[in-house]
């Protein structure tokens, strides 16, 4: 059985710092009244999440103007530890040309090929995060 | 700019095989009419996803009887490649004693400490997956 590991709540600044360390997250929304989730490449500017996505028309239509969740995490199975951050906020299509240009750097390039005409902004109206520190584990249960 | 990478749809058998290679996924549901997502440890038995979770009462109340999504993925930032699988189906609380015992192996132990009285089953009514093969990338855009 796992010994005591530590589950810590993370503050907003630490959540934003962690988000900036990874390039793939997951946008969570409703699609035809069903829960939907899609991995996406993203960047953080200020405290907002920006997603530039290939084939974005369908995704954009589903999320534009709606409250969505966005999640990123990093876990280590060998130590059974990691962190996760969830952003909750309104999603909208970025239409401002200056902002689109500013966001067009290499980090925002999606991995998936295709045209990437849409940039989605998620305002981080609520950010929550938690970190699970490595605990002491009984080796019998680690397999 | 990224050169052509390959985005492949995965069949159900391959999706289930990939799900069995990882131990952390994310359950997606609605909570007070807002999208919610929570990383969880999970196992796959047959074609269903089982989640044994610490602090499961709140999660169980939110998902029990509802259609939820479940996602797992694995990505490699260095090659900008990876796979993701999404399961969609009804979630329910497992109450059958024999099944609870069968699911009580070490692999189902959640990483998060605490009592784990609840096991959630997600029937995989729809499974979709995609794999992004490494492409050839312009090094200027890889930074």
Tab-separated table of C-alpha atoms in Angstrom:
chain	number	residue	atom	x	y	z
A	1	UNK	CA	0.000	0.000	0.000
A	2	UNK	CA	1.191	3.500	-0.725
A	3	UNK	CA	2.560	5.397	2.231
A	4	UNK	CA	1.613	8.983	2.857
A	5	UNK	CA	2.225	11.177	-0.155
A	6	UNK	CA	1.602	14.877	-0.040
A	7	UNK	CA	-1.139	16.543	-2.057
A	8	UNK	CA	-0.622	20.286	-2.127
A	9	UNK	CA	-2.836	23.025	-3.458
A	10	UNK	CA	-0.915	25.430	-5.692
A	11	UNK	CA	-1.363	29.165	-5.794
A	12	UNK	CA	-2.182	31.072	-8.968
A	13	UNK	CA	1.382	32.220	-9.633
A	14	UNK	CA	2.755	28.709	-9.318
A	15	UNK	CA	-0.017	27.379	-11.572
A	16	UNK	CA	0.874	29.896	-14.278
A	17	UNK	CA	4.569	29.118	-13.914
A	18	UNK	CA	3.927	25.403	-14.340
A	19	UNK	CA	1.669	25.956	-17.339
A	20	UNK	CA	4.537	27.733	-19.062
A	21	UNK	CA	6.770	24.672	-18.688
A	22	UNK	CA	4.725	22.426	-20.992
A	23	UNK	CA	3.447	22.763	-24.538
A	24	UNK	CA	0.516	20.353	-24.627
A	25	UNK	CA	-2.699	20.716	-22.664
A	26	UNK	CA	-6.314	19.713	-23.066
A	27	UNK	CA	-9.324	21.881	-23.760
A	28	UNK	CA	-12.574	20.644	-22.227
A	29	UNK	CA	-15.920	21.731	-23.570
A	30	UNK	CA	-19.384	20.545	-24.515
A	31	UNK	CA	-20.170	19.303	-27.975
A	32	UNK	CA	-23.743	18.449	-28.797
A	33	UNK	CA	-24.460	18.320	-25.084
A	34	UNK	CA	-21.730	15.729	-24.485
A	35	UNK	CA	-18.438	16.261	-22.667
A	36	UNK	CA	-15.546	16.672	-25.060
A	37	UNK	CA	-11.795	16.956	-24.641
A	38	UNK	CA	-9.083	17.629	-27.153
A	39	UNK	CA	-5.315	17.801	-26.691
A	40	UNK	CA	-3.900	21.043	-28.013
A	41	UNK	CA	-0.690	22.998	-28.154
A	42	UNK	CA	-0.892	26.181	-26.177
A	43	UNK	CA	0.969	29.168	-24.858
A	44	UNK	CA	0.375	31.391	-21.847
A	45	UNK	CA	0.478	35.166	-22.262
A	46	UNK	CA	-0.123	37.141	-19.114
A	47	UNK	CA	-2.561	34.887	-17.329
A	48	UNK	CA	-4.527	33.767	-20.372
A	49	UNK	CA	-4.194	30.581	-22.355
A	50	UNK	CA	-3.883	30.802	-26.140
A	51	UNK	CA	-4.507	27.889	-28.450
A	52	UNK	CA	-3.645	27.986	-32.106
A	53	UNK	CA	-5.122	24.916	-33.617
A	54	UNK	CA	-5.217	23.115	-36.919
A	55	UNK	CA	-8.680	22.284	-38.102
A	56	UNK	CA	-9.850	24.835	-35.608
A	57	UNK	CA	-13.155	25.751	-37.168
A	58	UNK	CA	-15.137	22.978	-35.498
A	59	UNK	CA	-13.439	23.470	-32.150
A	60	UNK	CA	-13.829	27.219	-32.324
A	61	UNK	CA	-17.531	26.935	-33.059
A	62	UNK	CA	-17.957	24.669	-30.039
A	63	UNK	CA	-16.100	26.858	-27.570
A	64	UNK	CA	-16.462	30.459	-28.749
A	65	UNK	CA	-18.252	32.480	-26.103
A	66	UNK	CA	-18.594	29.527	-23.757
A	67	UNK	CA	-16.956	28.683	-20.467
A	68	UNK	CA	-14.406	25.949	-21.017
A	69	UNK	CA	-11.862	24.173	-18.872
A	70	UNK	CA	-8.244	23.800	-19.808
A	71	UNK	CA	-5.947	21.310	-18.143
A	72	UNK	CA	-2.234	20.575	-18.247
A	73	UNK	CA	-0.253	18.219	-16.100
A	74	UNK	CA	3.004	16.395	-15.758
A	75	UNK	CA	3.276	13.079	-13.984
A	76	UNK	CA	5.999	10.621	-13.161
A	77	UNK	CA	4.812	7.054	-12.875
A	78	UNK	CA	8.077	5.897	-11.310
A	79	UNK	CA	7.615	8.137	-8.273
A	80	UNK	CA	3.800	8.335	-8.529
A	81	UNK	CA	4.005	12.087	-8.369
A	82	UNK	CA	3.206	15.110	-10.493
A	83	UNK	CA	1.174	18.245	-10.817
A	84	UNK	CA	-1.954	19.374	-12.612
A	85	UNK	CA	-3.432	22.773	-13.299
A	86	UNK	CA	-6.991	23.521	-14.399
A	87	UNK	CA	-8.039	26.851	-15.866
A	88	UNK	CA	-11.715	27.740	-16.080
A	89	UNK	CA	-12.916	30.654	-18.143
A	90	UNK	CA	-14.611	32.050	-21.194
A	91	UNK	CA	-13.171	31.086	-24.550
A	92	UNK	CA	-13.186	33.464	-27.451
A	93	UNK	CA	-11.731	33.791	-30.894
A	94	UNK	CA	-8.857	36.252	-31.131
A	95	UNK	CA	-9.575	38.669	-33.966
A	96	UNK	CA	-7.248	41.530	-33.182
A	97	UNK	CA	-4.547	41.604	-35.860
A	98	UNK	CA	-1.819	42.951	-33.591
A	99	UNK	CA	-2.472	40.264	-31.050
A	100	UNK	CA	-2.539	37.550	-33.715
A	101	UNK	CA	0.839	38.731	-34.953
A	102	UNK	CA	2.220	38.824	-31.429
A	103	UNK	CA	1.066	35.258	-30.858
A	104	UNK	CA	2.452	33.938	-34.140
A	105	UNK	CA	5.836	32.936	-32.751
A	106	UNK	CA	7.289	29.461	-33.058
A	107	UNK	CA	6.072	28.341	-29.650
A	108	UNK	CA	2.493	28.746	-30.771
A	109	UNK	CA	2.895	26.488	-33.797
A	110	UNK	CA	0.612	23.498	-33.443
A	111	UNK	CA	2.152	20.080	-33.921
A	112	UNK	CA	-0.727	18.918	-36.083
A	113	UNK	CA	-0.325	19.865	-39.725
A	114	UNK	CA	-2.799	21.970	-41.623
A	115	UNK	CA	-3.973	25.521	-41.768
A	116	UNK	CA	-4.133	27.228	-38.390
A	117	UNK	CA	-6.372	30.154	-38.951
A	118	UNK	CA	-7.917	30.253	-35.536
A	119	UNK	CA	-6.525	31.367	-32.230
A	120	UNK	CA	-8.626	30.696	-29.153
A	121	UNK	CA	-8.121	32.663	-25.991
A	122	UNK	CA	-9.195	31.314	-22.630
A	123	UNK	CA	-9.464	33.945	-19.952
A	124	UNK	CA	-8.206	32.376	-16.749
A	125	UNK	CA	-11.090	33.362	-14.538
A	126	UNK	CA	-10.307	30.566	-12.122
A	127	UNK	CA	-7.046	28.674	-11.834
A	128	UNK	CA	-6.590	25.728	-9.535
A	129	UNK	CA	-3.666	23.405	-9.244
A	130	UNK	CA	-2.326	20.640	-7.145
A	131	UNK	CA	0.934	18.876	-6.770
A	132	UNK	CA	1.451	15.366	-5.569
A	133	UNK	CA	4.881	14.967	-4.028
A	134	UNK	CA	6.581	11.604	-4.227
A	135	UNK	CA	5.722	9.432	-1.267
A	136	UNK	CA	7.235	6.335	0.194
A	137	UNK	CA	5.774	3.310	-1.500
A	138	UNK	CA	5.735	-0.298	-0.618
A	139	UNK	CA	7.635	-1.877	-3.490
A	140	UNK	CA	5.197	-4.743	-3.610
A	141	UNK	CA	2.519	-2.359	-4.814
A	142	UNK	CA	4.692	-0.472	-7.253
A	143	UNK	CA	4.574	-3.098	-9.979
B	1	UNK	CA	7.126	26.099	-40.224
B	2	UNK	CA	6.381	22.470	-39.501
B	3	UNK	CA	6.625	20.112	-42.412
B	4	UNK	CA	4.003	17.469	-43.017
B	5	UNK	CA	3.437	15.292	-39.983
B	6	UNK	CA	0.980	12.462	-40.074
B	7	UNK	CA	-2.215	12.469	-38.053
B	8	UNK	CA	-3.699	8.981	-37.979
B	9	UNK	CA	-7.028	7.806	-36.674
B	10	UNK	CA	-6.644	4.766	-34.422
B	11	UNK	CA	-8.973	1.801	-34.329
B	12	UNK	CA	-10.682	0.614	-31.155
B	13	UNK	CA	-8.244	-2.227	-30.482
B	14	UNK	CA	-5.238	0.063	-30.778
B	15	UNK	CA	-6.918	2.653	-28.541
B	16	UNK	CA	-7.483	0.042	-25.839
B	17	UNK	CA	-3.928	-1.229	-26.178
B	18	UNK	CA	-2.531	2.282	-25.747
B	19	UNK	CA	-4.772	2.998	-22.752
B	20	UNK	CA	-3.249	-0.030	-21.019
B	21	UNK	CA	0.252	1.438	-21.377
B	22	UNK	CA	-0.349	4.422	-19.093
B	23	UNK	CA	-1.638	4.810	-15.554
B	24	UNK	CA	-2.881	8.394	-15.469
B	25	UNK	CA	-5.802	9.767	-17.457
B	26	UNK	CA	-8.354	12.505	-17.067
B	27	UNK	CA	-12.068	12.233	-16.396
B	28	UNK	CA	-14.196	14.986	-17.951
B	29	UNK	CA	-17.625	15.813	-16.630
B	30	UNK	CA	-19.964	18.620	-15.703
B	31	UNK	CA	-20.015	20.101	-12.247
B	32	UNK	CA	-22.618	22.702	-11.447
B	33	UNK	CA	-23.132	23.185	-15.185
B	34	UNK	CA	-19.440	23.948	-15.741
B	35	UNK	CA	-16.905	21.779	-17.537
B	36	UNK	CA	-14.660	19.917	-15.134
B	37	UNK	CA	-11.620	17.715	-15.524
B	38	UNK	CA	-9.660	15.733	-12.995
B	39	UNK	CA	-6.530	13.620	-13.433
B	40	UNK	CA	-7.024	10.110	-12.109
B	41	UNK	CA	-5.299	6.789	-11.948
B	42	UNK	CA	-7.126	4.165	-13.937
B	43	UNK	CA	-7.081	0.635	-15.235
B	44	UNK	CA	-8.739	-0.950	-18.257
B	45	UNK	CA	-10.628	-4.209	-17.843
B	46	UNK	CA	-12.158	-5.614	-20.993
B	47	UNK	CA	-13.043	-2.413	-22.791
B	48	UNK	CA	-14.155	-0.440	-19.761
B	49	UNK	CA	-12.224	2.120	-17.771
B	50	UNK	CA	-12.094	1.776	-13.979
B	51	UNK	CA	-11.119	4.603	-11.668
B	52	UNK	CA	-10.441	4.085	-8.003
B	53	UNK	CA	-10.099	7.467	-6.516
B	54	UNK	CA	-9.246	9.079	-3.229
B	55	UNK	CA	-11.743	11.646	-2.106
B	56	UNK	CA	-14.082	10.008	-4.563
B	57	UNK	CA	-17.389	10.972	-3.033
B	58	UNK	CA	-17.636	14.365	-4.714
B	59	UNK	CA	-16.437	13.034	-8.041
B	60	UNK	CA	-18.731	10.046	-7.851
B	61	UNK	CA	-21.740	12.245	-7.153
B	62	UNK	CA	-20.918	14.374	-10.170
B	63	UNK	CA	-20.449	11.539	-12.629
B	64	UNK	CA	-22.642	8.668	-11.440
B	65	UNK	CA	-25.220	7.868	-14.115
B	66	UNK	CA	-23.956	10.554	-16.456
B	67	UNK	CA	-22.106	10.400	-19.731
B	68	UNK	CA	-18.502	11.400	-19.172
B	69	UNK	CA	-15.405	11.579	-21.300
B	70	UNK	CA	-12.123	10.012	-20.347
B	71	UNK	CA	-8.852	10.928	-21.984
B	72	UNK	CA	-5.319	9.625	-21.868
B	73	UNK	CA	-2.387	10.595	-24.016
B	74	UNK	CA	1.350	10.450	-24.332
B	75	UNK	CA	3.316	13.144	-26.102
B	76	UNK	CA	6.934	13.809	-26.914
B	77	UNK	CA	7.795	17.476	-27.208
B	78	UNK	CA	11.188	16.753	-28.735
B	79	UNK	CA	9.632	15.079	-31.788
B	80	UNK	CA	6.294	16.905	-31.533
B	81	UNK	CA	4.505	13.591	-31.712
B	82	UNK	CA	2.225	11.445	-29.598
B	83	UNK	CA	-1.141	9.813	-29.292
B	84	UNK	CA	-4.408	10.493	-27.513
B	85	UNK	CA	-7.444	8.364	-26.835
B	86	UNK	CA	-10.868	9.585	-25.756
B	87	UNK	CA	-13.523	7.294	-24.291
B	88	UNK	CA	-17.116	8.456	-24.088
B	89	UNK	CA	-19.682	6.600	-22.042
B	90	UNK	CA	-21.859	6.309	-18.997
B	91	UNK	CA	-20.146	6.398	-15.626
B	92	UNK	CA	-21.419	4.363	-12.725
B	93	UNK	CA	-20.366	3.333	-9.279
B	94	UNK	CA	-19.202	-0.281	-9.011
B	95	UNK	CA	-21.088	-1.976	-6.189
B	96	UNK	CA	-20.580	-5.627	-6.990
B	97	UNK	CA	-18.329	-7.088	-4.302
B	98	UNK	CA	-16.683	-9.652	-6.570
B	99	UNK	CA	-15.831	-7.007	-9.103
B	100	UNK	CA	-14.492	-4.677	-6.430
B	101	UNK	CA	-12.218	-7.440	-5.175
B	102	UNK	CA	-11.079	-8.240	-8.712
B	103	UNK	CA	-10.216	-4.594	-9.267
B	104	UNK	CA	-8.342	-4.190	-5.991
B	105	UNK	CA	-4.901	-5.088	-7.364
B	106	UNK	CA	-1.854	-2.872	-7.024
B	107	UNK	CA	-2.301	-1.299	-10.451
B	108	UNK	CA	-5.585	0.225	-9.354
B	109	UNK	CA	-4.087	1.940	-6.315
B	110	UNK	CA	-4.477	5.691	-6.674
B	111	UNK	CA	-1.385	7.802	-6.190
B	112	UNK	CA	-3.233	10.298	-4.057
B	113	UNK	CA	-3.395	9.300	-0.392
B	114	UNK	CA	-6.593	8.781	1.484
B	115	UNK	CA	-9.472	6.372	1.605
B	116	UNK	CA	-10.478	5.003	-1.767
B	117	UNK	CA	-13.918	3.678	-1.188
B	118	UNK	CA	-15.288	4.390	-4.620
B	119	UNK	CA	-14.671	2.694	-7.907
B	120	UNK	CA	-16.101	4.347	-10.990
B	121	UNK	CA	-16.676	2.387	-14.167
B	122	UNK	CA	-16.877	4.120	-17.525
B	123	UNK	CA	-18.443	1.999	-20.214
B	124	UNK	CA	-16.539	2.671	-23.390
B	125	UNK	CA	-19.498	3.335	-25.614
B	126	UNK	CA	-17.371	5.303	-28.047
B	127	UNK	CA	-13.600	5.211	-28.313
B	128	UNK	CA	-11.668	7.470	-30.627
B	129	UNK	CA	-7.958	7.934	-30.905
B	130	UNK	CA	-5.368	9.610	-32.995
B	131	UNK	CA	-1.663	9.400	-33.348
B	132	UNK	CA	0.617	12.143	-34.545
B	133	UNK	CA	3.757	10.684	-36.072
B	134	UNK	CA	6.965	12.675	-35.881
B	135	UNK	CA	7.309	14.946	-38.863
B	136	UNK	CA	10.166	16.860	-40.363
B	137	UNK	CA	10.381	20.204	-38.690
B	138	UNK	CA	12.155	23.363	-39.584
B	139	UNK	CA	14.632	23.781	-36.732
B	140	UNK	CA	13.904	27.480	-36.605
B	141	UNK	CA	10.412	26.723	-35.404
B	142	UNK	CA	11.386	24.024	-32.956
B	143	UNK	CA	12.633	26.362	-30.257
